[in-house]
Every structure is written in C-alpha cells, then in structure tokens.
C-alpha cells in the first residue's frame, strides 16, 4: 500500500503547491439564496438554483407526497422495475416544454451525456465539440470510439470549415455545445448552428443545463431566437428545476433507441420518484410564469451594469482574476462581507483564467446585488493596486 499512499500524497502536494487542491465545505442551503457554512450565514451567489425552486413550497410538497407513497428509491434500473409512472409524466412534460416528440430522463445530467453520446456515435463517426463545452460532454465523447475534434468557442466559421473538410470522410457527425456556457455565461448561436448542421446532415446536441428555466421564456436556449431547433436537446433537472436528474428531448425513434441502448439508462438505477415529482411541480412554476423566469437575468444585469461589464446574457457572470491564488483571495474577501462566491480554478477553466463565477437568483434582493457589486469593485481595485 505504500505506493498508493505515495501516489495520492504526492499528487495532492503538487496540486496544493499550485493552489489547485480542492476541499469540500459542508454547506446547508437554508432557502433559495442563504447558506450556512463554517458557522456563518452567507448570501450565496454560487448556487445554480436560479429560481429558488429547490425550496418552493409546491415543489417540496410534491416530493414529500411521492416519497410517502413510493418510498425513497426507485429500486432498480428503469428497464427492470425502476420506471415509476411519475417518470413518464415528467418525460411528457419535458418533451412539451422543448417542443420535442419525446424525452428520456436519466439519473443526472452527467449520466445523460455519458449515455447519449456513445449510443449515437461509434467507429468511423465524428464528434465536433465546442472547446468550452462542459466536462461531461467531453467525458461522453471519450467513451465513444468516434474521432473527436474541437472547434473554437462559438465560432460558426470554424465549425463550418471542419464540417466541409471532414463530413465526406465519416458516416455520422454529432456536434456538441452548451446552450448557455456554464463558466462564462454566454450563449451558443443555437439557431444558426442548427441550420449549419442540417445542411451537412450533422446532428446538433445542445446541453441546456443552464438555459432551461432562465432563457427563452423559461424554455431554454433553443427558444432565445426563432429558427431551427436542435434535434437533440439535453439538460439537467438540478439547476433552475431545483432537483436532481437529467434528460434528453428528441424524436420518438431517438428516445426509443436511447432507452434501449444507453448504458447509463440500462445499467443505472431509475430516478427516485420524489425527484420526478419535484421536477414536475417545478415545471408547473416555470411554464406558468415567464416573467419570474426572466428575473435571474434581470438581477445579473443589475450586477454587470453596476460594474460596467458587458450586459449579462444569462444568470452566470464570471469576473476574471487570472491566478488561482488571486481568485481564492477574492473569495475569502467577499466571505468576510457575508457573500459566498466560489472561485473557479483550472482544470475547470483554462490556466490563467481563474475567476469568481457569480450566479443570480430570482430571489436575490436588488439591494444585495448592488452591495455585492460594490464589494467586487473594491476587491478588483485592491488586486489592481
Ligand atoms: C451541471 C452541468 C451538467 C451536469 O448535470 P448534473 O445533473 O449536475 O449531473 C451538464 N452540463 C452542464 C453544462 C452543466 O453545467
């Protein structure tokens, strides 16, 4: 065992020397915006629960009722006995929201991407992926024998060039992008990308983890502009929807194939019934109140306006600090003022682009957002000095 201890210890020491060791901080989320951490109550600007639905009374009641009726777990893979009827209800709701024929629910967004991508691609196929796409789109690509090539972030000309050069030499092409980029908060040009992909018979999949509930009137990044929709719209139930789980919306044939062959459906336990019930109740809120869904971006724009940053396009606003050390110092600084904004460091983001990633909730007070902006301005001024 000595070599194992030496391996783990050595890796950790090397990471620590670069300010890249990570530690868990037990955090109790008291409501949509306040968290308990280290014996203090902080206002969080780091949660992805953009609408506070994890604490919404109707969402909690739906989960509690399903828990009482169906128990805490689903008991098996969906294909055995784990397909609680609530999951099918949820799939119908997701498909309707996304204007798709059908949907498949997974245990998480990460499981969705690692199941979908190797099901749809294989030997002799090509995957084109945005360089800033989420880690689990990359992970799914690595599980496929298809050749994987990245295109420059949001660069349609580069994507078009790669499609022209490579389309003829492969059977099938899958194009992968975030709809709303998780660490930068910018949007993919979804409609233009869908049109481009269609002309090359390439299949576009958008990961709408940070889009649903907050852009496109709550329907997500495919609905920000008019125009063609991606044939594959993937997302998670764990951000604005406030619970846990992942999904894909697509045609009935694609969904039937995924349910038959995706390994993370076949060999992983079905979503707990309470999570399905919570998501349905959350979708009731999202579909019923487009104005509420617009609030997180409004809060984010208060912040970007106050700091003279480009107007936020989503509830995610990065403020760059460069080095991991500087980002951590800024985090600690804000914490002394009662704000939680967690530093994001490599390898989650590129070397030299460590940042504070601020996320805004419909439930934040405008006054707190403006106070935060003042504090961030001070921290940046101190760094520059
Ligand atoms: C969070 C996230 C995921 C993973 O979803 P989980 O349900 O948390 O596993 C996938 N894609 C993107 C873009 C994300 O931000």
Short mmCIF file of C-alpha atoms and ligand atoms in Angstrom, two decimals:
data_model
loop_
_atom_site.label_atom_id
_atom_site.label_comp_id
_atom_site.label_asym_id
_atom_site.label_seq_id
_atom_site.Cartn_x
_atom_site.Cartn_y
_atom_site.Cartn_z
CA UNK A 1 0.00 0.00 0.00
CA UNK A 2 2.97 2.34 0.33
CA UNK A 3 2.97 3.12 -3.37
CA UNK A 4 -0.73 4.00 -3.20
CA UNK A 5 -0.19 6.39 -0.28
CA UNK A 6 2.81 7.93 -2.01
CA UNK A 7 0.82 8.35 -5.23
CA UNK A 8 -2.13 10.09 -3.52
CA UNK A 9 0.05 12.17 -1.21
CA UNK A 10 2.38 13.26 -3.99
CA UNK A 11 -0.47 14.28 -6.30
CA UNK A 12 -2.14 16.29 -3.55
CA UNK A 13 1.09 18.07 -2.59
CA UNK A 14 1.74 19.03 -6.21
CA UNK A 15 -1.80 20.40 -6.59
CA UNK A 16 -1.59 22.25 -3.29
CA UNK A 17 1.62 23.95 -4.38
CA UNK A 18 -0.30 25.43 -7.34
CA UNK A 19 -3.37 26.43 -5.24
CA UNK A 20 -5.31 23.74 -7.06
CA UNK A 21 -6.11 21.37 -4.23
CA UNK A 22 -9.81 21.36 -3.55
CA UNK A 23 -11.62 20.79 -0.29
CA UNK A 24 -15.27 20.19 0.43
CA UNK A 25 -17.01 22.74 2.61
CA UNK A 26 -20.21 21.42 4.19
CA UNK A 27 -22.89 23.93 3.23
CA UNK A 28 -26.53 23.94 4.26
CA UNK A 29 -28.78 25.79 1.85
CA UNK A 30 -31.39 27.46 4.04
CA UNK A 31 -33.52 28.78 1.17
CA UNK A 32 -33.02 29.97 -2.41
CA UNK A 33 -30.20 32.35 -1.52
CA UNK A 34 -28.93 31.95 2.06
CA UNK A 35 -26.47 29.25 3.04
CA UNK A 36 -24.91 28.11 6.30
CA UNK A 37 -21.19 27.44 6.10
CA UNK A 38 -18.49 27.34 8.76
CA UNK A 39 -20.93 28.55 11.42
CA UNK A 40 -21.96 31.64 9.43
CA UNK A 41 -24.90 32.54 7.27
CA UNK A 42 -23.88 33.88 3.86
CA UNK A 43 -25.77 35.16 0.84
CA UNK A 44 -24.85 32.76 -1.92
CA UNK A 45 -24.02 33.90 -5.42
CA UNK A 46 -22.80 30.43 -6.36
CA UNK A 47 -25.93 28.24 -6.48
CA UNK A 48 -27.47 27.11 -9.77
CA UNK A 49 -30.95 27.01 -8.24
CA UNK A 50 -31.79 30.12 -10.29
CA UNK A 51 -35.47 30.25 -9.35
CA UNK A 52 -35.16 29.00 -5.78
CA UNK A 53 -37.37 26.05 -6.75
CA UNK A 54 -35.44 23.61 -4.51
CA UNK A 55 -37.21 25.34 -1.62
CA UNK A 56 -40.52 26.18 -3.34
CA UNK A 57 -43.45 25.01 -1.14
CA UNK A 58 -45.28 23.29 -4.02
CA UNK A 59 -42.11 21.51 -5.15
CA UNK A 60 -41.28 20.28 -1.66
CA UNK A 61 -44.89 19.17 -1.10
CA UNK A 62 -44.90 17.18 -4.36
CA UNK A 63 -41.64 15.49 -3.39
CA UNK A 64 -42.91 14.70 0.11
CA UNK A 65 -46.11 13.18 -1.24
CA UNK A 66 -44.22 10.98 -3.72
CA UNK A 67 -41.76 9.98 -1.00
CA UNK A 68 -44.59 8.91 1.32
CA UNK A 69 -46.33 6.97 -1.43
CA UNK A 70 -43.44 5.43 -3.36
CA UNK A 71 -40.52 5.37 -0.95
CA UNK A 72 -37.04 6.84 -1.12
CA UNK A 73 -35.64 4.97 -4.10
CA UNK A 74 -36.84 3.50 -7.38
CA UNK A 75 -35.47 0.05 -6.57
CA UNK A 76 -33.93 -0.96 -9.90
CA UNK A 77 -32.97 0.12 -13.38
CA UNK A 78 -35.87 1.66 -15.26
CA UNK A 79 -35.93 -1.34 -17.60
CA UNK A 80 -36.49 -3.72 -14.67
CA UNK A 81 -38.86 -2.23 -12.06
CA UNK A 82 -37.48 1.27 -11.56
CA UNK A 83 -39.72 3.08 -14.04
CA UNK A 84 -42.12 4.79 -11.65
CA UNK A 85 -45.14 6.25 -13.51
CA UNK A 86 -44.10 9.75 -12.41
CA UNK A 87 -41.01 9.45 -14.65
CA UNK A 88 -43.19 9.03 -17.74
CA UNK A 89 -45.33 12.00 -16.68
CA UNK A 90 -42.15 14.02 -16.31
CA UNK A 91 -40.90 12.97 -19.74
CA UNK A 92 -44.14 14.14 -21.35
CA UNK A 93 -43.78 17.49 -19.62
CA UNK A 94 -40.16 17.93 -20.70
CA UNK A 95 -40.94 17.00 -24.30
CA UNK A 96 -43.78 19.53 -24.38
CA UNK A 97 -41.61 22.29 -22.91
CA UNK A 98 -38.93 21.68 -25.56
CA UNK A 99 -41.32 21.17 -28.47
CA UNK A 100 -39.98 17.63 -28.99
CA UNK A 101 -41.82 14.36 -29.63
CA UNK A 102 -40.39 12.53 -26.66
CA UNK A 103 -37.95 12.63 -23.76
CA UNK A 104 -35.79 10.30 -21.70
CA UNK A 105 -34.99 11.02 -18.06
CA UNK A 106 -31.61 9.95 -16.61
CA UNK A 107 -30.18 9.84 -13.08
CA UNK A 108 -28.23 13.07 -13.69
CA UNK A 109 -27.05 15.37 -16.44
CA UNK A 110 -23.61 13.81 -16.32
CA UNK A 111 -25.15 10.36 -16.78
CA UNK A 112 -27.25 11.70 -19.66
CA UNK A 113 -24.23 12.91 -21.62
CA UNK A 114 -22.11 9.87 -20.90
CA UNK A 115 -25.01 7.67 -22.06
CA UNK A 116 -26.26 9.57 -25.11
CA UNK A 117 -23.00 10.31 -26.93
CA UNK A 118 -21.62 6.74 -27.19
CA UNK A 119 -25.10 5.48 -28.13
CA UNK A 120 -25.33 7.82 -31.11
CA UNK A 121 -21.73 7.57 -32.37
CA UNK A 122 -19.21 4.82 -33.00
CA UNK A 123 -16.28 3.74 -35.11
CA UNK A 124 -15.93 5.85 -38.28
CA UNK A 125 -18.04 8.70 -36.91
CA UNK A 126 -17.02 12.22 -35.99
CA UNK A 127 -17.79 14.34 -32.92
CA UNK A 128 -17.28 18.10 -33.18
CA UNK A 129 -17.30 19.83 -29.81
CA UNK A 130 -17.02 23.45 -28.65
CA UNK A 131 -13.74 23.97 -26.80
CA UNK A 132 -15.59 25.33 -23.74
CA UNK A 133 -18.22 22.59 -23.62
CA UNK A 134 -18.96 21.11 -20.21
CA UNK A 135 -16.72 18.36 -18.83
CA UNK A 136 -19.44 15.71 -19.17
CA UNK A 137 -19.85 16.35 -22.92
CA UNK A 138 -16.11 15.68 -23.18
CA UNK A 139 -16.46 12.63 -20.94
CA UNK A 140 -19.24 11.23 -23.15
CA UNK A 141 -17.11 11.86 -26.24
CA UNK A 142 -14.19 9.94 -24.72
CA UNK A 143 -16.48 6.96 -24.19
CA UNK A 144 -17.14 6.84 -27.93
CA UNK A 145 -14.68 5.41 -30.46
CA UNK A 146 -15.63 8.26 -32.81
CA UNK A 147 -12.92 10.79 -33.72
CA UNK A 148 -13.36 13.90 -31.55
CA UNK A 149 -12.31 17.33 -32.86
CA UNK A 150 -12.91 20.59 -31.08
CA UNK A 151 -13.98 23.83 -32.69
CA UNK A 152 -13.19 27.30 -31.40
CA UNK A 153 -15.66 28.64 -28.88
CA UNK A 154 -18.91 29.75 -30.56
CA UNK A 155 -17.06 30.01 -33.87
CA UNK A 156 -19.53 29.08 -36.63
CA UNK A 157 -16.96 29.72 -39.35
CA UNK A 158 -14.58 27.22 -37.78
CA UNK A 159 -17.37 24.68 -37.33
CA UNK A 160 -18.42 25.18 -40.94
CA UNK A 161 -14.84 24.69 -42.12
CA UNK A 162 -14.46 21.45 -40.15
CA UNK A 163 -17.78 20.17 -41.49
CA UNK A 164 -16.76 20.96 -45.07
CA UNK A 165 -13.37 19.30 -44.65
CA UNK A 166 -14.42 16.23 -42.72
CA UNK A 167 -18.07 15.45 -43.45
CA UNK A 168 -17.36 13.39 -46.55
CA UNK A 169 -14.94 11.10 -44.72
CA UNK A 170 -17.22 9.87 -41.98
CA UNK A 171 -20.55 8.13 -41.62
CA UNK A 172 -22.23 10.27 -38.99
CA UNK A 173 -21.41 13.55 -37.29
CA UNK A 174 -22.54 14.69 -33.86
CA UNK A 175 -21.99 18.35 -32.90
CA UNK A 176 -21.90 19.20 -29.20
CA UNK A 177 -22.23 22.54 -27.42
CA UNK A 178 -23.54 24.06 -24.23
CA UNK A 179 -26.62 26.23 -24.87
CA UNK A 180 -25.57 28.54 -22.03
CA UNK A 181 -21.89 28.13 -21.18
CA UNK A 182 -21.54 27.08 -17.57
CA UNK A 183 -18.40 29.00 -16.62
CA UNK A 184 -18.73 32.03 -18.93
CA UNK A 185 -22.47 32.62 -19.06
CA UNK A 186 -22.56 33.37 -22.79
CA UNK A 187 -25.00 31.72 -25.22
CA UNK A 188 -24.32 29.48 -28.20
CA UNK A 189 -25.78 30.70 -31.53
CA UNK A 190 -28.19 27.76 -31.40
CA UNK A 191 -30.47 28.53 -34.35
CA UNK A 192 -27.61 29.35 -36.74
CA UNK A 193 -25.71 26.29 -35.57
CA UNK A 194 -28.77 24.08 -36.07
CA UNK A 195 -29.18 25.44 -39.61
CA UNK A 196 -25.50 24.90 -40.42
CA UNK A 197 -25.54 21.35 -39.03
CA UNK A 198 -28.68 20.50 -41.00
CA UNK A 199 -27.03 21.47 -44.30
CA UNK A 200 -24.23 18.97 -43.56
CA UNK A 201 -26.51 16.24 -42.17
CA UNK A 202 -24.76 16.65 -38.82
CA UNK A 203 -26.73 16.13 -35.62
CA UNK A 204 -26.63 19.01 -33.14
CA UNK A 205 -26.99 18.37 -29.42
CA UNK A 206 -27.26 21.31 -27.06
CA UNK A 207 -26.62 20.90 -23.34
CA UNK A 208 -29.15 23.26 -21.82
CA UNK A 209 -28.23 22.72 -18.17
CA UNK A 210 -28.10 26.48 -17.54
CA UNK A 211 -30.73 27.50 -20.10
CA UNK A 212 -33.95 25.84 -19.06
CA UNK A 213 -35.98 27.97 -16.66
CA UNK A 214 -33.98 31.13 -17.29
CA UNK A 215 -33.60 31.94 -21.01
CA UNK A 216 -36.04 31.73 -23.92
CA UNK A 217 -39.03 32.46 -21.66
CA UNK A 218 -38.02 29.51 -19.49
CA UNK A 219 -37.95 27.02 -22.38
CA UNK A 220 -34.18 27.26 -22.77
CA UNK A 221 -31.51 28.21 -25.27
CA UNK A 222 -33.34 26.81 -28.32
CA UNK A 223 -36.05 29.41 -27.77
CA UNK A 224 -33.93 32.55 -27.39
CA UNK A 225 -34.30 33.27 -31.11
CA UNK A 226 -36.67 31.95 -33.76
CA UNK A 227 -35.29 29.46 -36.22
CA UNK A 228 -34.45 25.80 -36.49
CA UNK A 229 -34.21 23.78 -33.26
CA UNK A 230 -31.54 21.19 -32.50
CA UNK A 231 -32.78 17.63 -32.94
CA UNK A 232 -31.17 16.73 -29.58
CA UNK A 233 -31.87 18.95 -26.57
CA UNK A 234 -30.22 17.66 -23.41
CA UNK A 235 -30.42 19.19 -19.94
CA UNK A 236 -30.48 18.69 -16.21
CA UNK A 237 -33.16 18.82 -13.53
CA UNK A 238 -30.61 20.02 -10.99
CA UNK A 239 -30.22 23.69 -11.80
CA UNK A 240 -33.22 26.00 -12.37
CA UNK A 241 -35.54 23.00 -11.99
CA UNK A 242 -34.16 22.76 -8.47
CA UNK A 243 -33.92 18.97 -8.01
CA UNK A 244 -31.83 16.16 -9.41
CA UNK A 245 -31.75 14.20 -12.66
CA UNK A 246 -31.02 14.70 -16.35
CA UNK A 247 -32.91 14.42 -19.63
CA UNK A 248 -32.80 14.32 -23.40
CA UNK A 249 -35.63 15.62 -25.61
CA UNK A 250 -35.67 14.34 -29.20
CA UNK A 251 -37.78 12.42 -31.71
CA UNK A 252 -39.60 9.27 -30.64
CA UNK A 253 -37.22 6.99 -32.56
CA UNK A 254 -34.13 8.57 -30.99
CA UNK A 255 -35.62 8.35 -27.50
CA UNK A 256 -36.67 4.73 -28.03
CA UNK A 257 -33.10 3.92 -29.10
CA UNK A 258 -31.64 5.71 -26.06
CA UNK A 259 -33.98 3.83 -23.72
CA UNK A 260 -32.96 0.56 -25.34
CA UNK A 261 -29.20 1.08 -25.60
CA UNK A 262 -27.81 3.94 -23.49
CA UNK A 263 -25.72 2.23 -20.84
CA UNK A 264 -26.49 4.85 -18.20
CA UNK A 265 -30.21 4.07 -18.63
CA UNK A 266 -29.85 0.30 -18.86
CA UNK A 267 -27.29 -0.25 -16.10
CA UNK A 268 -28.10 2.53 -13.63
CA UNK A 269 -30.98 2.85 -11.18
CA UNK A 270 -34.02 4.91 -12.15
CA UNK A 271 -34.55 8.40 -10.76
CA UNK A 272 -36.11 8.39 -7.26
CA UNK A 273 -39.89 9.02 -7.58
CA UNK A 274 -39.68 12.08 -5.30
CA UNK A 275 -37.18 13.67 -7.69
CA UNK A 276 -39.56 13.12 -10.61
CA UNK A 277 -42.47 14.60 -8.64
CA UNK A 278 -40.38 17.62 -7.62
CA UNK A 279 -39.36 18.26 -11.22
CA UNK A 280 -42.97 18.12 -12.44
CA UNK A 281 -44.02 20.65 -9.80
CA UNK A 282 -41.05 22.86 -10.75
CA UNK A 283 -42.08 22.73 -14.42
CA UNK A 284 -45.56 23.90 -13.38
CA UNK A 285 -43.93 27.04 -11.95
CA UNK A 286 -41.64 27.54 -14.97
CA UNK A 287 -44.39 27.08 -17.57
CA UNK A 288 -46.80 29.28 -15.63
CA UNK A 289 -44.63 32.34 -15.06
CA UNK A 290 -42.35 33.59 -17.85
CA UNK A 291 -41.83 36.89 -16.01
CA UNK A 292 -40.42 35.03 -12.98
CA UNK A 293 -38.09 33.09 -15.29
CA UNK A 294 -36.70 36.42 -16.58
CA UNK A 295 -35.76 37.61 -13.08
CA UNK A 296 -32.36 35.89 -12.71
CA UNK A 297 -31.06 37.65 -15.84
CA UNK A 298 -32.50 40.94 -14.64
CA UNK A 299 -30.54 40.55 -11.39
CA UNK A 300 -27.40 39.59 -13.30
CA UNK A 301 -27.75 42.75 -15.41
CA UNK A 302 -28.06 44.93 -12.31
CA UNK A 303 -24.67 43.50 -11.36
CA UNK A 304 -23.00 43.85 -14.76
CA UNK A 305 -24.38 47.39 -15.20
CA UNK A 306 -23.11 48.41 -11.75
CA UNK A 307 -19.62 47.11 -12.59
CA UNK A 308 -19.54 48.40 -16.16
CA UNK A 309 -19.28 44.86 -17.54
CA UNK A 310 -20.97 43.76 -20.79
CA UNK A 311 -24.67 43.07 -20.08
CA UNK A 312 -25.24 39.55 -18.74
CA UNK A 313 -26.80 37.16 -21.25
CA UNK A 314 -27.66 34.57 -18.61
CA UNK A 315 -27.68 34.38 -14.81
CA UNK A 316 -23.95 33.46 -14.89
CA UNK A 317 -21.37 36.26 -14.73
CA UNK A 318 -17.64 35.50 -14.49
CA UNK A 319 -15.24 38.06 -13.06
CA UNK A 320 -11.68 37.16 -14.01
CA UNK A 321 -8.76 37.14 -11.56
CA UNK A 322 -6.23 35.19 -13.60
CA UNK A 323 -4.31 33.23 -10.99
CA UNK A 324 -5.95 30.64 -8.75
CA UNK A 325 -4.37 32.35 -5.75
CA UNK A 326 -5.93 35.72 -6.60
CA UNK A 327 -9.36 34.17 -7.17
CA UNK A 328 -9.18 32.39 -3.80
CA UNK A 329 -8.16 35.60 -2.06
CA UNK A 330 -11.11 37.40 -3.64
CA UNK A 331 -13.45 34.65 -2.50
CA UNK A 332 -12.17 34.98 1.09
CA UNK A 333 -12.53 38.74 0.93
CA UNK A 334 -16.18 38.57 -0.11
CA UNK A 335 -16.84 35.94 2.52
CA UNK A 336 -15.80 38.35 5.27
CA UNK A 337 -18.55 40.65 3.94
CA UNK A 338 -21.18 37.90 4.06
CA UNK A 339 -21.17 36.88 0.39
CA UNK A 340 -20.39 33.42 -0.95
CA UNK A 341 -18.91 33.36 -4.47
CA UNK A 342 -16.77 30.32 -5.05
CA UNK A 343 -13.50 30.63 -7.00
CA UNK A 344 -13.38 28.51 -10.16
CA UNK A 345 -9.89 27.25 -10.95
CA UNK A 346 -8.16 25.05 -13.52
CA UNK A 347 -8.80 22.43 -14.78
CA UNK A 348 -12.48 23.50 -14.66
CA UNK A 349 -11.37 26.62 -16.58
CA UNK A 350 -8.25 27.26 -18.66
CA UNK A 351 -4.92 28.06 -16.99
CA UNK A 352 -4.67 31.80 -16.24
CA UNK A 353 -8.46 32.32 -16.27
CA UNK A 354 -9.31 31.56 -12.64
CA UNK A 355 -12.39 33.54 -11.75
CA UNK A 356 -15.22 34.19 -9.41
CA UNK A 357 -18.33 32.82 -11.05
CA UNK A 358 -21.39 34.70 -9.84
CA UNK A 359 -24.84 33.24 -10.33
CA UNK A 360 -28.02 35.19 -9.79
CA UNK A 361 -31.34 34.02 -8.47
CA UNK A 362 -34.82 35.39 -8.95
CA UNK A 363 -34.93 35.54 -5.15
CA UNK A 364 -31.90 37.80 -4.60
CA UNK A 365 -32.72 41.25 -3.23
CA UNK A 366 -31.75 44.01 -5.64
CA UNK A 367 -30.06 45.79 -2.73
CA UNK A 368 -27.87 42.75 -2.01
CA UNK A 369 -26.92 42.51 -5.69
CA UNK A 370 -25.83 46.15 -5.67
CA UNK A 371 -23.95 45.72 -2.39
CA UNK A 372 -22.17 42.73 -3.90
CA UNK A 373 -21.24 44.78 -6.99
CA UNK A 374 -19.69 47.43 -4.72
CA UNK A 375 -17.71 44.79 -2.86
CA UNK A 376 -16.48 43.21 -6.09
CA UNK A 377 -15.39 46.62 -7.39
CA UNK A 378 -13.35 47.09 -4.19
CA UNK A 379 -11.76 43.65 -4.47
CA UNK A 380 -10.79 44.25 -8.09
CA UNK A 381 -9.36 47.68 -7.26
CA UNK A 382 -7.30 46.13 -4.47
CA UNK A 383 -5.98 43.49 -6.86
CA UNK A 384 -5.03 46.11 -9.45
CA UNK A 385 -3.26 48.26 -6.82
C1 LIG B 1 -24.08 20.86 -14.28
C2 LIG B 1 -23.93 20.54 -15.70
C3 LIG B 1 -24.11 19.23 -16.16
C4 LIG B 1 -24.27 18.07 -15.23
O1 LIG B 1 -25.57 17.96 -14.76
P1 LIG B 1 -25.81 17.18 -13.38
O2 LIG B 1 -27.28 16.92 -13.41
O3 LIG B 1 -25.38 18.10 -12.30
O4 LIG B 1 -25.00 15.94 -13.45
C5 LIG B 1 -24.07 19.01 -17.51
N1 LIG B 1 -23.83 20.01 -18.37
C6 LIG B 1 -23.64 21.27 -17.98
C7 LIG B 1 -23.40 22.33 -18.99
C8 LIG B 1 -23.68 21.58 -16.62
O5 LIG B 1 -23.45 22.81 -16.22
#
